[in-house]
Amino acid sequence: MQNNLPTWTKNAMLVAVLLLAALFSFRDIYSPDIGFHLQAGCWITEHAAFPGLDTFTHAAAENSYIDLNWLWQLLLYSCWKAGGSLGLVLFNSVLITGALLLLVKRAEGSHPAAFPWLLLLAVIALSASFEIRPHSLSWLLLGLVLRQLELFYHGKEKAIRWVPALMLVWVNSHSLFVLGLIVMACFAVSVCLRQKHLIRPFLLYSSLSVLACLLNPYGWRAFLLPAEQFEVFGSGSIFRPYITEFQSPFHAAQYSGGFSQIVFRTWHYFHLFTALVLFLYLVRWRKYALHEWLIGLVFSWLAWSMQKNTGYFIF
């Protein structure tokens, strides 16, 4: 696809979309989990320890508990102490806007004419997910890991040195740190087949990244938590039909109702975004490396399976 947009026009469009995203992120605090996360941050601060039991659930206070959100919860609690509700909204807005800025940076030179429109669709589609939750930080960390691995793959070998540190932050912020390991596994295929001279540093820093993931309050048990969560909320879960975010965004019922409901339902913008991305993949399939295809397939499946995963597909 040729670039038919002048540079200043494209840049102006990107800035406008980023400002729109920042505006969308300034909203009433409506997440039902916000009190839980603030209480966890308060508990960690007061006890100078990490939760090992489910102390916030009265009927399960003696059950074992793994809190991989602890670092994000501490940051959230600190923002609330410093700035109240506005501090929480600003913190979340910075994470979301930062993740989108990083996406713009990573997309430089690719699909120059289509990208501003894709970004606009992505922002509209994701706007319903701009609530204050740890996935905002995960979006940013996913983008950072991808950025460093892309730079490494294209010749900047020192870029991969940051990946273990990023994984250390991620494993102590959100259970979906495993997505970073999955991304590294996808890159490993391309490195072994196409960039064999990079195998040695890749193995070194990918191994350090896995070891970094063990540096959390719960050790190796952190690797089990994502699998346990998937089992609880996967396709066979009794909870899934009753929790919207665990249902697929591609559901025929979303096209029921009148014209206004169809046009203004945010998931339809995600459907359009997905269709355009698929079209670009098919048109330019020769230009994509093997790891890009693998990452696309993995994250497409994640997005197809649950609404809460759509952000990872976009970023």
JSON list of C-alpha atoms in Angstrom, two decimals, residues 53-279:
[
{"chain": "A", "resi": 53, "resn": "LEU", "atom": "CA", "xyz": [-3.79, -16.01, 52.15]},
{"chain": "A", "resi": 54, "resn": "ASP", "atom": "CA", "xyz": [-7.06, -14.75, 50.67]},
{"chain": "A", "resi": 55, "resn": "THR", "atom": "CA", "xyz": [-7.61, -12.29, 53.51]},
{"chain": "A", "resi": 56, "resn": "PHE", "atom": "CA", "xyz": [-10.07, -10.16, 51.52]},
{"chain": "A", "resi": 57, "resn": "THR", "atom": "CA", "xyz": [-12.61, -12.97, 51.08]},
{"chain": "A", "resi": 58, "resn": "HIS", "atom": "CA", "xyz": [-14.30, -13.71, 54.38]},
{"chain": "A", "resi": 59, "resn": "ALA", "atom": "CA", "xyz": [-15.39, -17.23, 53.44]},
{"chain": "A", "resi": 60, "resn": "ALA", "atom": "CA", "xyz": [-11.94, -18.15, 52.07]},
{"chain": "A", "resi": 61, "resn": "ALA", "atom": "CA", "xyz": [-9.59, -16.35, 54.45]},
{"chain": "A", "resi": 62, "resn": "GLU", "atom": "CA", "xyz": [-7.49, -19.47, 55.00]},
{"chain": "A", "resi": 63, "resn": "ASN", "atom": "CA", "xyz": [-7.07, -20.32, 51.32]},
{"chain": "A", "resi": 64, "resn": "SER", "atom": "CA", "xyz": [-3.70, -19.95, 49.64]},
{"chain": "A", "resi": 65, "resn": "TYR", "atom": "CA", "xyz": [-3.44, -16.79, 47.54]},
{"chain": "A", "resi": 66, "resn": "ILE", "atom": "CA", "xyz": [-1.06, -15.49, 44.87]},
{"chain": "A", "resi": 67, "resn": "ASP", "atom": "CA", "xyz": [-1.08, -11.75, 44.22]},
{"chain": "A", "resi": 68, "resn": "LEU", "atom": "CA", "xyz": [0.98, -11.05, 41.11]},
{"chain": "A", "resi": 69, "resn": "ASN", "atom": "CA", "xyz": [-0.62, -7.60, 40.86]},
{"chain": "A", "resi": 70, "resn": "TRP", "atom": "CA", "xyz": [1.20, -6.38, 43.96]},
{"chain": "A", "resi": 71, "resn": "LEU", "atom": "CA", "xyz": [3.55, -3.88, 42.26]},
{"chain": "A", "resi": 72, "resn": "TRP", "atom": "CA", "xyz": [0.73, -2.33, 40.23]},
{"chain": "A", "resi": 73, "resn": "GLN", "atom": "CA", "xyz": [-1.42, -2.20, 43.38]},
{"chain": "A", "resi": 74, "resn": "LEU", "atom": "CA", "xyz": [1.33, -0.38, 45.26]},
{"chain": "A", "resi": 75, "resn": "LEU", "atom": "CA", "xyz": [1.63, 2.16, 42.45]},
{"chain": "A", "resi": 76, "resn": "LEU", "atom": "CA", "xyz": [-2.16, 2.53, 42.35]},
{"chain": "A", "resi": 77, "resn": "TYR", "atom": "CA", "xyz": [-2.39, 3.03, 46.12]},
{"chain": "A", "resi": 78, "resn": "SER", "atom": "CA", "xyz": [0.45, 5.59, 46.02]},
{"chain": "A", "resi": 79, "resn": "CYS", "atom": "CA", "xyz": [-1.36, 7.54, 43.30]},
{"chain": "A", "resi": 80, "resn": "TRP", "atom": "CA", "xyz": [-4.57, 7.49, 45.32]},
{"chain": "A", "resi": 81, "resn": "LYS", "atom": "CA", "xyz": [-2.77, 8.70, 48.45]},
{"chain": "A", "resi": 82, "resn": "ALA", "atom": "CA", "xyz": [-1.10, 11.49, 46.47]},
{"chain": "A", "resi": 83, "resn": "GLY", "atom": "CA", "xyz": [-3.96, 12.63, 44.26]},
{"chain": "A", "resi": 84, "resn": "GLY", "atom": "CA", "xyz": [-7.17, 10.86, 45.20]},
{"chain": "A", "resi": 85, "resn": "SER", "atom": "CA", "xyz": [-9.51, 9.84, 42.40]},
{"chain": "A", "resi": 86, "resn": "LEU", "atom": "CA", "xyz": [-7.82, 12.23, 39.95]},
{"chain": "A", "resi": 87, "resn": "GLY", "atom": "CA", "xyz": [-4.49, 10.59, 40.72]},
{"chain": "A", "resi": 88, "resn": "LEU", "atom": "CA", "xyz": [-5.92, 7.18, 39.81]},
{"chain": "A", "resi": 89, "resn": "VAL", "atom": "CA", "xyz": [-7.34, 8.44, 36.52]},
{"chain": "A", "resi": 90, "resn": "LEU", "atom": "CA", "xyz": [-4.10, 10.23, 35.60]},
{"chain": "A", "resi": 91, "resn": "PHE", "atom": "CA", "xyz": [-2.04, 7.13, 36.39]},
{"chain": "A", "resi": 92, "resn": "ASN", "atom": "CA", "xyz": [-4.24, 4.98, 34.18]},
{"chain": "A", "resi": 93, "resn": "SER", "atom": "CA", "xyz": [-4.29, 7.58, 31.40]},
{"chain": "A", "resi": 94, "resn": "VAL", "atom": "CA", "xyz": [-0.48, 7.76, 31.35]},
{"chain": "A", "resi": 95, "resn": "LEU", "atom": "CA", "xyz": [-0.24, 3.96, 30.99]},
{"chain": "A", "resi": 96, "resn": "ILE", "atom": "CA", "xyz": [-2.79, 3.81, 28.16]},
{"chain": "A", "resi": 97, "resn": "THR", "atom": "CA", "xyz": [-1.40, 6.78, 26.25]},
{"chain": "A", "resi": 98, "resn": "GLY", "atom": "CA", "xyz": [2.13, 5.47, 26.74]},
{"chain": "A", "resi": 99, "resn": "ALA", "atom": "CA", "xyz": [1.16, 2.09, 25.31]},
{"chain": "A", "resi": 100, "resn": "LEU", "atom": "CA", "xyz": [-0.41, 3.77, 22.27]},
{"chain": "A", "resi": 101, "resn": "LEU", "atom": "CA", "xyz": [2.61, 6.05, 21.76]},
{"chain": "A", "resi": 102, "resn": "LEU", "atom": "CA", "xyz": [4.81, 2.98, 21.79]},
{"chain": "A", "resi": 103, "resn": "LEU", "atom": "CA", "xyz": [2.53, 1.31, 19.25]},
{"chain": "A", "resi": 104, "resn": "VAL", "atom": "CA", "xyz": [2.89, 4.35, 16.97]},
{"chain": "A", "resi": 105, "resn": "LYS", "atom": "CA", "xyz": [6.67, 4.20, 17.36]},
{"chain": "A", "resi": 106, "resn": "ARG", "atom": "CA", "xyz": [6.79, 0.49, 16.54]},
{"chain": "A", "resi": 107, "resn": "ALA", "atom": "CA", "xyz": [4.60, 1.00, 13.46]},
{"chain": "A", "resi": 108, "resn": "GLU", "atom": "CA", "xyz": [6.87, 3.61, 11.87]},
{"chain": "A", "resi": 109, "resn": "GLY", "atom": "CA", "xyz": [7.32, 2.83, 8.19]},
{"chain": "A", "resi": 110, "resn": "SER", "atom": "CA", "xyz": [4.67, 0.11, 8.03]},
{"chain": "A", "resi": 111, "resn": "HIS", "atom": "CA", "xyz": [1.26, 0.73, 6.42]},
{"chain": "A", "resi": 112, "resn": "PRO", "atom": "CA", "xyz": [1.84, 4.53, 6.47]},
{"chain": "A", "resi": 113, "resn": "ALA", "atom": "CA", "xyz": [-1.46, 5.38, 4.78]},
{"chain": "A", "resi": 114, "resn": "ALA", "atom": "CA", "xyz": [-3.62, 2.89, 6.68]},
{"chain": "A", "resi": 115, "resn": "PHE", "atom": "CA", "xyz": [-2.11, 3.13, 10.16]},
{"chain": "A", "resi": 116, "resn": "PRO", "atom": "CA", "xyz": [-3.81, 6.34, 11.40]},
{"chain": "A", "resi": 117, "resn": "TRP", "atom": "CA", "xyz": [-7.20, 4.84, 10.49]},
{"chain": "A", "resi": 118, "resn": "LEU", "atom": "CA", "xyz": [-6.31, 1.52, 12.12]},
{"chain": "A", "resi": 119, "resn": "LEU", "atom": "CA", "xyz": [-5.24, 3.36, 15.25]},
{"chain": "A", "resi": 120, "resn": "LEU", "atom": "CA", "xyz": [-8.51, 5.29, 15.33]},
{"chain": "A", "resi": 121, "resn": "LEU", "atom": "CA", "xyz": [-10.51, 2.06, 15.08]},
{"chain": "A", "resi": 122, "resn": "ALA", "atom": "CA", "xyz": [-8.34, 0.51, 17.78]},
{"chain": "A", "resi": 123, "resn": "VAL", "atom": "CA", "xyz": [-8.89, 3.42, 20.18]},
{"chain": "A", "resi": 124, "resn": "ILE", "atom": "CA", "xyz": [-12.65, 3.39, 19.67]},
{"chain": "A", "resi": 125, "resn": "ALA", "atom": "CA", "xyz": [-12.78, -0.39, 20.07]},
{"chain": "A", "resi": 126, "resn": "LEU", "atom": "CA", "xyz": [-10.63, -0.35, 23.20]},
{"chain": "A", "resi": 127, "resn": "SER", "atom": "CA", "xyz": [-12.28, 2.65, 24.83]},
{"chain": "A", "resi": 128, "resn": "ALA", "atom": "CA", "xyz": [-14.67, 0.41, 26.74]},
{"chain": "A", "resi": 129, "resn": "SER", "atom": "CA", "xyz": [-11.62, -1.28, 28.31]},
{"chain": "A", "resi": 130, "resn": "PHE", "atom": "CA", "xyz": [-9.97, 1.94, 29.51]},
{"chain": "A", "resi": 131, "resn": "GLU", "atom": "CA", "xyz": [-10.95, 1.21, 33.09]},
{"chain": "A", "resi": 132, "resn": "ILE", "atom": "CA", "xyz": [-8.42, 1.24, 35.92]},
{"chain": "A", "resi": 133, "resn": "ARG", "atom": "CA", "xyz": [-7.09, -2.30, 35.92]},
{"chain": "A", "resi": 134, "resn": "PRO", "atom": "CA", "xyz": [-3.63, -3.91, 35.67]},
{"chain": "A", "resi": 135, "resn": "HIS", "atom": "CA", "xyz": [-4.08, -4.75, 32.00]},
{"chain": "A", "resi": 136, "resn": "SER", "atom": "CA", "xyz": [-3.19, -1.12, 31.20]},
{"chain": "A", "resi": 137, "resn": "LEU", "atom": "CA", "xyz": [0.33, -1.72, 32.52]},
{"chain": "A", "resi": 138, "resn": "SER", "atom": "CA", "xyz": [0.45, -5.09, 30.75]},
{"chain": "A", "resi": 139, "resn": "TRP", "atom": "CA", "xyz": [-0.31, -3.39, 27.42]},
{"chain": "A", "resi": 140, "resn": "LEU", "atom": "CA", "xyz": [2.63, -1.06, 27.95]},
{"chain": "A", "resi": 141, "resn": "LEU", "atom": "CA", "xyz": [5.00, -3.86, 29.00]},
{"chain": "A", "resi": 142, "resn": "LEU", "atom": "CA", "xyz": [3.96, -6.04, 26.07]},
{"chain": "A", "resi": 143, "resn": "GLY", "atom": "CA", "xyz": [4.75, -3.18, 23.70]},
{"chain": "A", "resi": 144, "resn": "LEU", "atom": "CA", "xyz": [8.13, -2.61, 25.34]},
{"chain": "A", "resi": 145, "resn": "VAL", "atom": "CA", "xyz": [9.10, -6.29, 25.12]},
{"chain": "A", "resi": 146, "resn": "LEU", "atom": "CA", "xyz": [8.03, -6.43, 21.47]},
{"chain": "A", "resi": 147, "resn": "ARG", "atom": "CA", "xyz": [9.93, -3.23, 20.71]},
{"chain": "A", "resi": 148, "resn": "GLN", "atom": "CA", "xyz": [13.20, -4.51, 22.20]},
{"chain": "A", "resi": 149, "resn": "LEU", "atom": "CA", "xyz": [12.91, -7.89, 20.48]},
{"chain": "A", "resi": 150, "resn": "GLU", "atom": "CA", "xyz": [12.14, -6.25, 17.13]},
{"chain": "A", "resi": 151, "resn": "LEU", "atom": "CA", "xyz": [15.19, -3.99, 17.44]},
{"chain": "A", "resi": 152, "resn": "PHE", "atom": "CA", "xyz": [17.31, -7.01, 18.37]},
{"chain": "A", "resi": 153, "resn": "TYR", "atom": "CA", "xyz": [16.04, -9.07, 15.44]},
{"chain": "A", "resi": 154, "resn": "HIS", "atom": "CA", "xyz": [16.83, -6.25, 13.01]},
{"chain": "A", "resi": 155, "resn": "GLY", "atom": "CA", "xyz": [20.43, -5.84, 14.12]},
{"chain": "A", "resi": 156, "resn": "LYS", "atom": "CA", "xyz": [20.51, -3.84, 17.36]},
{"chain": "A", "resi": 157, "resn": "GLU", "atom": "CA", "xyz": [21.80, -6.67, 19.53]},
{"chain": "A", "resi": 158, "resn": "LYS", "atom": "CA", "xyz": [22.03, -4.64, 22.74]},
{"chain": "A", "resi": 159, "resn": "ALA", "atom": "CA", "xyz": [18.27, -4.01, 22.72]},
{"chain": "A", "resi": 160, "resn": "ILE", "atom": "CA", "xyz": [17.51, -7.48, 24.09]},
{"chain": "A", "resi": 161, "resn": "ARG", "atom": "CA", "xyz": [19.42, -6.71, 27.30]},
{"chain": "A", "resi": 162, "resn": "TRP", "atom": "CA", "xyz": [16.39, -4.81, 28.59]},
{"chain": "A", "resi": 163, "resn": "VAL", "atom": "CA", "xyz": [14.00, -7.74, 28.21]},
{"chain": "A", "resi": 164, "resn": "PRO", "atom": "CA", "xyz": [14.89, -9.54, 31.51]},
{"chain": "A", "resi": 165, "resn": "ALA", "atom": "CA", "xyz": [14.31, -6.29, 33.44]},
{"chain": "A", "resi": 166, "resn": "LEU", "atom": "CA", "xyz": [10.97, -5.77, 31.70]},
{"chain": "A", "resi": 167, "resn": "MET", "atom": "CA", "xyz": [9.91, -9.32, 32.52]},
{"chain": "A", "resi": 168, "resn": "LEU", "atom": "CA", "xyz": [10.91, -8.77, 36.15]},
{"chain": "A", "resi": 169, "resn": "VAL", "atom": "CA", "xyz": [8.55, -5.80, 36.35]},
{"chain": "A", "resi": 170, "resn": "TRP", "atom": "CA", "xyz": [5.82, -7.65, 34.45]},
{"chain": "A", "resi": 171, "resn": "VAL", "atom": "CA", "xyz": [5.79, -10.80, 36.58]},
{"chain": "A", "resi": 172, "resn": "ASN", "atom": "CA", "xyz": [5.32, -8.63, 39.67]},
{"chain": "A", "resi": 173, "resn": "SER", "atom": "CA", "xyz": [2.52, -6.61, 38.09]},
{"chain": "A", "resi": 174, "resn": "HIS", "atom": "CA", "xyz": [0.17, -9.00, 36.27]},
{"chain": "A", "resi": 175, "resn": "SER", "atom": "CA", "xyz": [-0.37, -12.71, 35.75]},
{"chain": "A", "resi": 176, "resn": "LEU", "atom": "CA", "xyz": [-0.31, -12.29, 31.96]},
{"chain": "A", "resi": 177, "resn": "PHE", "atom": "CA", "xyz": [3.46, -11.85, 32.07]},
{"chain": "A", "resi": 178, "resn": "VAL", "atom": "CA", "xyz": [3.43, -15.23, 30.32]},
{"chain": "A", "resi": 179, "resn": "LEU", "atom": "CA", "xyz": [2.55, -13.39, 27.12]},
{"chain": "A", "resi": 180, "resn": "GLY", "atom": "CA", "xyz": [6.07, -12.00, 27.14]},
{"chain": "A", "resi": 181, "resn": "LEU", "atom": "CA", "xyz": [7.47, -15.53, 27.29]},
{"chain": "A", "resi": 182, "resn": "ILE", "atom": "CA", "xyz": [5.15, -16.59, 24.45]},
{"chain": "A", "resi": 183, "resn": "VAL", "atom": "CA", "xyz": [6.38, -13.68, 22.33]},
{"chain": "A", "resi": 184, "resn": "MET", "atom": "CA", "xyz": [9.99, -14.72, 22.99]},
{"chain": "A", "resi": 185, "resn": "ALA", "atom": "CA", "xyz": [9.17, -18.28, 21.94]},
{"chain": "A", "resi": 186, "resn": "CYS", "atom": "CA", "xyz": [7.75, -16.95, 18.64]},
{"chain": "A", "resi": 187, "resn": "PHE", "atom": "CA", "xyz": [10.89, -14.88, 18.03]},
{"chain": "A", "resi": 188, "resn": "ALA", "atom": "CA", "xyz": [13.01, -17.95, 18.82]},
{"chain": "A", "resi": 189, "resn": "VAL", "atom": "CA", "xyz": [11.64, -19.70, 15.72]},
{"chain": "A", "resi": 190, "resn": "SER", "atom": "CA", "xyz": [12.66, -16.85, 13.41]},
{"chain": "A", "resi": 191, "resn": "VAL", "atom": "CA", "xyz": [16.04, -16.42, 15.10]},
{"chain": "A", "resi": 192, "resn": "CYS", "atom": "CA", "xyz": [16.88, -20.11, 14.73]},
{"chain": "A", "resi": 193, "resn": "LEU", "atom": "CA", "xyz": [15.79, -20.23, 11.08]},
{"chain": "A", "resi": 194, "resn": "ARG", "atom": "CA", "xyz": [16.66, -16.78, 9.73]},
{"chain": "A", "resi": 195, "resn": "GLN", "atom": "CA", "xyz": [19.14, -15.06, 12.06]},
{"chain": "A", "resi": 196, "resn": "LYS", "atom": "CA", "xyz": [21.37, -17.86, 13.28]},
{"chain": "A", "resi": 197, "resn": "HIS", "atom": "CA", "xyz": [24.14, -15.48, 14.27]},
{"chain": "A", "resi": 198, "resn": "LEU", "atom": "CA", "xyz": [21.77, -14.12, 16.96]},
{"chain": "A", "resi": 199, "resn": "ILE", "atom": "CA", "xyz": [21.07, -17.50, 18.56]},
{"chain": "A", "resi": 200, "resn": "ARG", "atom": "CA", "xyz": [23.69, -17.20, 21.30]},
{"chain": "A", "resi": 201, "resn": "PRO", "atom": "CA", "xyz": [22.67, -13.78, 22.70]},
{"chain": "A", "resi": 202, "resn": "PHE", "atom": "CA", "xyz": [19.01, -14.68, 22.24]},
{"chain": "A", "resi": 203, "resn": "LEU", "atom": "CA", "xyz": [19.37, -17.86, 24.29]},
{"chain": "A", "resi": 204, "resn": "LEU", "atom": "CA", "xyz": [21.31, -15.99, 26.97]},
{"chain": "A", "resi": 205, "resn": "TYR", "atom": "CA", "xyz": [18.82, -13.18, 27.48]},
{"chain": "A", "resi": 206, "resn": "SER", "atom": "CA", "xyz": [15.71, -15.30, 27.00]},
{"chain": "A", "resi": 207, "resn": "SER", "atom": "CA", "xyz": [17.05, -17.64, 29.70]},
{"chain": "A", "resi": 208, "resn": "LEU", "atom": "CA", "xyz": [17.71, -14.64, 31.95]},
{"chain": "A", "resi": 209, "resn": "SER", "atom": "CA", "xyz": [14.15, -13.48, 31.26]},
{"chain": "A", "resi": 210, "resn": "VAL", "atom": "CA", "xyz": [12.73, -16.80, 32.43]},
{"chain": "A", "resi": 211, "resn": "LEU", "atom": "CA", "xyz": [14.91, -16.66, 35.54]},
{"chain": "A", "resi": 212, "resn": "ALA", "atom": "CA", "xyz": [13.77, -13.08, 36.15]},
{"chain": "A", "resi": 213, "resn": "CYS", "atom": "CA", "xyz": [10.19, -14.34, 36.23]},
{"chain": "A", "resi": 214, "resn": "LEU", "atom": "CA", "xyz": [11.13, -16.47, 39.23]},
{"chain": "A", "resi": 215, "resn": "LEU", "atom": "CA", "xyz": [12.05, -13.32, 41.16]},
{"chain": "A", "resi": 216, "resn": "ASN", "atom": "CA", "xyz": [8.62, -12.73, 42.62]},
{"chain": "A", "resi": 217, "resn": "PRO", "atom": "CA", "xyz": [7.17, -13.32, 46.11]},
{"chain": "A", "resi": 218, "resn": "TYR", "atom": "CA", "xyz": [5.72, -16.68, 45.05]},
{"chain": "A", "resi": 219, "resn": "GLY", "atom": "CA", "xyz": [8.60, -18.16, 43.04]},
{"chain": "A", "resi": 220, "resn": "TRP", "atom": "CA", "xyz": [7.77, -20.92, 40.56]},
{"chain": "A", "resi": 221, "resn": "ARG", "atom": "CA", "xyz": [4.09, -20.89, 41.57]},
{"chain": "A", "resi": 222, "resn": "ALA", "atom": "CA", "xyz": [3.69, -17.70, 39.53]},
{"chain": "A", "resi": 223, "resn": "PHE", "atom": "CA", "xyz": [3.93, -19.82, 36.38]},
{"chain": "A", "resi": 224, "resn": "LEU", "atom": "CA", "xyz": [0.94, -21.91, 37.49]},
{"chain": "A", "resi": 225, "resn": "LEU", "atom": "CA", "xyz": [-1.42, -18.98, 38.09]},
{"chain": "A", "resi": 226, "resn": "PRO", "atom": "CA", "xyz": [-2.16, -18.14, 34.42]},
{"chain": "A", "resi": 227, "resn": "ALA", "atom": "CA", "xyz": [-2.95, -21.80, 33.72]},
{"chain": "A", "resi": 228, "resn": "GLU", "atom": "CA", "xyz": [-5.24, -21.97, 36.76]},
{"chain": "A", "resi": 229, "resn": "GLN", "atom": "CA", "xyz": [-7.04, -18.80, 35.67]},
{"chain": "A", "resi": 230, "resn": "PHE", "atom": "CA", "xyz": [-7.51, -20.16, 32.16]},
{"chain": "A", "resi": 231, "resn": "GLU", "atom": "CA", "xyz": [-8.95, -23.37, 33.60]},
{"chain": "A", "resi": 232, "resn": "VAL", "atom": "CA", "xyz": [-11.39, -21.44, 35.79]},
{"chain": "A", "resi": 233, "resn": "PHE", "atom": "CA", "xyz": [-12.54, -19.05, 33.06]},
{"chain": "A", "resi": 234, "resn": "GLY", "atom": "CA", "xyz": [-11.90, -21.11, 29.91]},
{"chain": "A", "resi": 235, "resn": "SER", "atom": "CA", "xyz": [-14.46, -22.42, 27.45]},
{"chain": "A", "resi": 236, "resn": "GLY", "atom": "CA", "xyz": [-15.70, -25.12, 29.82]},
{"chain": "A", "resi": 237, "resn": "SER", "atom": "CA", "xyz": [-16.12, -22.81, 32.80]},
{"chain": "A", "resi": 238, "resn": "ILE", "atom": "CA", "xyz": [-19.49, -22.51, 34.52]},
{"chain": "A", "resi": 239, "resn": "PHE", "atom": "CA", "xyz": [-18.73, -18.81, 35.12]},
{"chain": "A", "resi": 240, "resn": "ARG", "atom": "CA", "xyz": [-18.02, -17.87, 31.51]},
{"chain": "A", "resi": 241, "resn": "PRO", "atom": "CA", "xyz": [-21.63, -17.49, 30.25]},
{"chain": "A", "resi": 242, "resn": "TYR", "atom": "CA", "xyz": [-22.34, -14.98, 33.04]},
{"chain": "A", "resi": 243, "resn": "ILE", "atom": "CA", "xyz": [-19.21, -12.78, 32.84]},
{"chain": "A", "resi": 244, "resn": "THR", "atom": "CA", "xyz": [-19.12, -10.61, 29.73]},
{"chain": "A", "resi": 245, "resn": "GLU", "atom": "CA", "xyz": [-15.36, -10.07, 29.56]},
{"chain": "A", "resi": 246, "resn": "PHE", "atom": "CA", "xyz": [-14.77, -13.83, 29.37]},
{"chain": "A", "resi": 247, "resn": "GLN", "atom": "CA", "xyz": [-17.03, -14.21, 26.34]},
{"chain": "A", "resi": 248, "resn": "SER", "atom": "CA", "xyz": [-15.91, -13.96, 22.73]},
{"chain": "A", "resi": 249, "resn": "PRO", "atom": "CA", "xyz": [-16.08, -10.50, 21.09]},
{"chain": "A", "resi": 250, "resn": "PHE", "atom": "CA", "xyz": [-17.24, -12.26, 17.91]},
{"chain": "A", "resi": 251, "resn": "HIS", "atom": "CA", "xyz": [-20.78, -13.16, 18.85]},
{"chain": "A", "resi": 252, "resn": "ALA", "atom": "CA", "xyz": [-23.75, -12.97, 16.48]},
{"chain": "A", "resi": 253, "resn": "ALA", "atom": "CA", "xyz": [-25.95, -11.50, 19.21]},
{"chain": "A", "resi": 254, "resn": "GLN", "atom": "CA", "xyz": [-23.88, -8.30, 19.09]},
{"chain": "A", "resi": 255, "resn": "TYR", "atom": "CA", "xyz": [-25.55, -7.48, 15.77]},
{"chain": "A", "resi": 256, "resn": "SER", "atom": "CA", "xyz": [-29.05, -7.66, 17.15]},
{"chain": "A", "resi": 257, "resn": "GLY", "atom": "CA", "xyz": [-31.04, -4.49, 17.76]},
{"chain": "A", "resi": 258, "resn": "GLY", "atom": "CA", "xyz": [-31.63, -1.34, 15.76]},
{"chain": "A", "resi": 259, "resn": "PHE", "atom": "CA", "xyz": [-29.27, 0.58, 13.48]},
{"chain": "A", "resi": 260, "resn": "SER", "atom": "CA", "xyz": [-28.07, 2.96, 16.22]},
{"chain": "A", "resi": 261, "resn": "GLN", "atom": "CA", "xyz": [-27.16, 0.04, 18.48]},
{"chain": "A", "resi": 262, "resn": "ILE", "atom": "CA", "xyz": [-25.14, -1.62, 15.74]},
{"chain": "A", "resi": 263, "resn": "VAL", "atom": "CA", "xyz": [-23.28, 1.56, 14.74]},
{"chain": "A", "resi": 264, "resn": "PHE", "atom": "CA", "xyz": [-22.39, 2.68, 18.25]},
{"chain": "A", "resi": 265, "resn": "ARG", "atom": "CA", "xyz": [-21.47, -0.68, 19.77]},
{"chain": "A", "resi": 266, "resn": "THR", "atom": "CA", "xyz": [-17.70, -0.52, 20.37]},
{"chain": "A", "resi": 267, "resn": "TRP", "atom": "CA", "xyz": [-17.08, -4.19, 19.56]},
{"chain": "A", "resi": 268, "resn": "HIS", "atom": "CA", "xyz": [-18.14, -3.62, 15.97]},
{"chain": "A", "resi": 269, "resn": "TYR", "atom": "CA", "xyz": [-15.19, -1.26, 15.57]},
{"chain": "A", "resi": 270, "resn": "PHE", "atom": "CA", "xyz": [-12.96, -4.06, 16.81]},
{"chain": "A", "resi": 271, "resn": "HIS", "atom": "CA", "xyz": [-14.49, -6.36, 14.20]},
{"chain": "A", "resi": 272, "resn": "LEU", "atom": "CA", "xyz": [-13.71, -3.79, 11.50]},
{"chain": "A", "resi": 273, "resn": "PHE", "atom": "CA", "xyz": [-10.17, -3.35, 12.86]},
{"chain": "A", "resi": 274, "resn": "THR", "atom": "CA", "xyz": [-9.65, -7.12, 12.78]},
{"chain": "A", "resi": 275, "resn": "ALA", "atom": "CA", "xyz": [-10.94, -7.37, 9.21]},
{"chain": "A", "resi": 276, "resn": "LEU", "atom": "CA", "xyz": [-8.58, -4.62, 8.02]},
{"chain": "A", "resi": 277, "resn": "VAL", "atom": "CA", "xyz": [-5.59, -6.19, 9.79]},
{"chain": "A", "resi": 278, "resn": "LEU", "atom": "CA", "xyz": [-6.42, -9.55, 8.21]},
{"chain": "A", "resi": 279, "resn": "PHE", "atom": "CA", "xyz": [-6.67, -7.88, 4.79]}
]
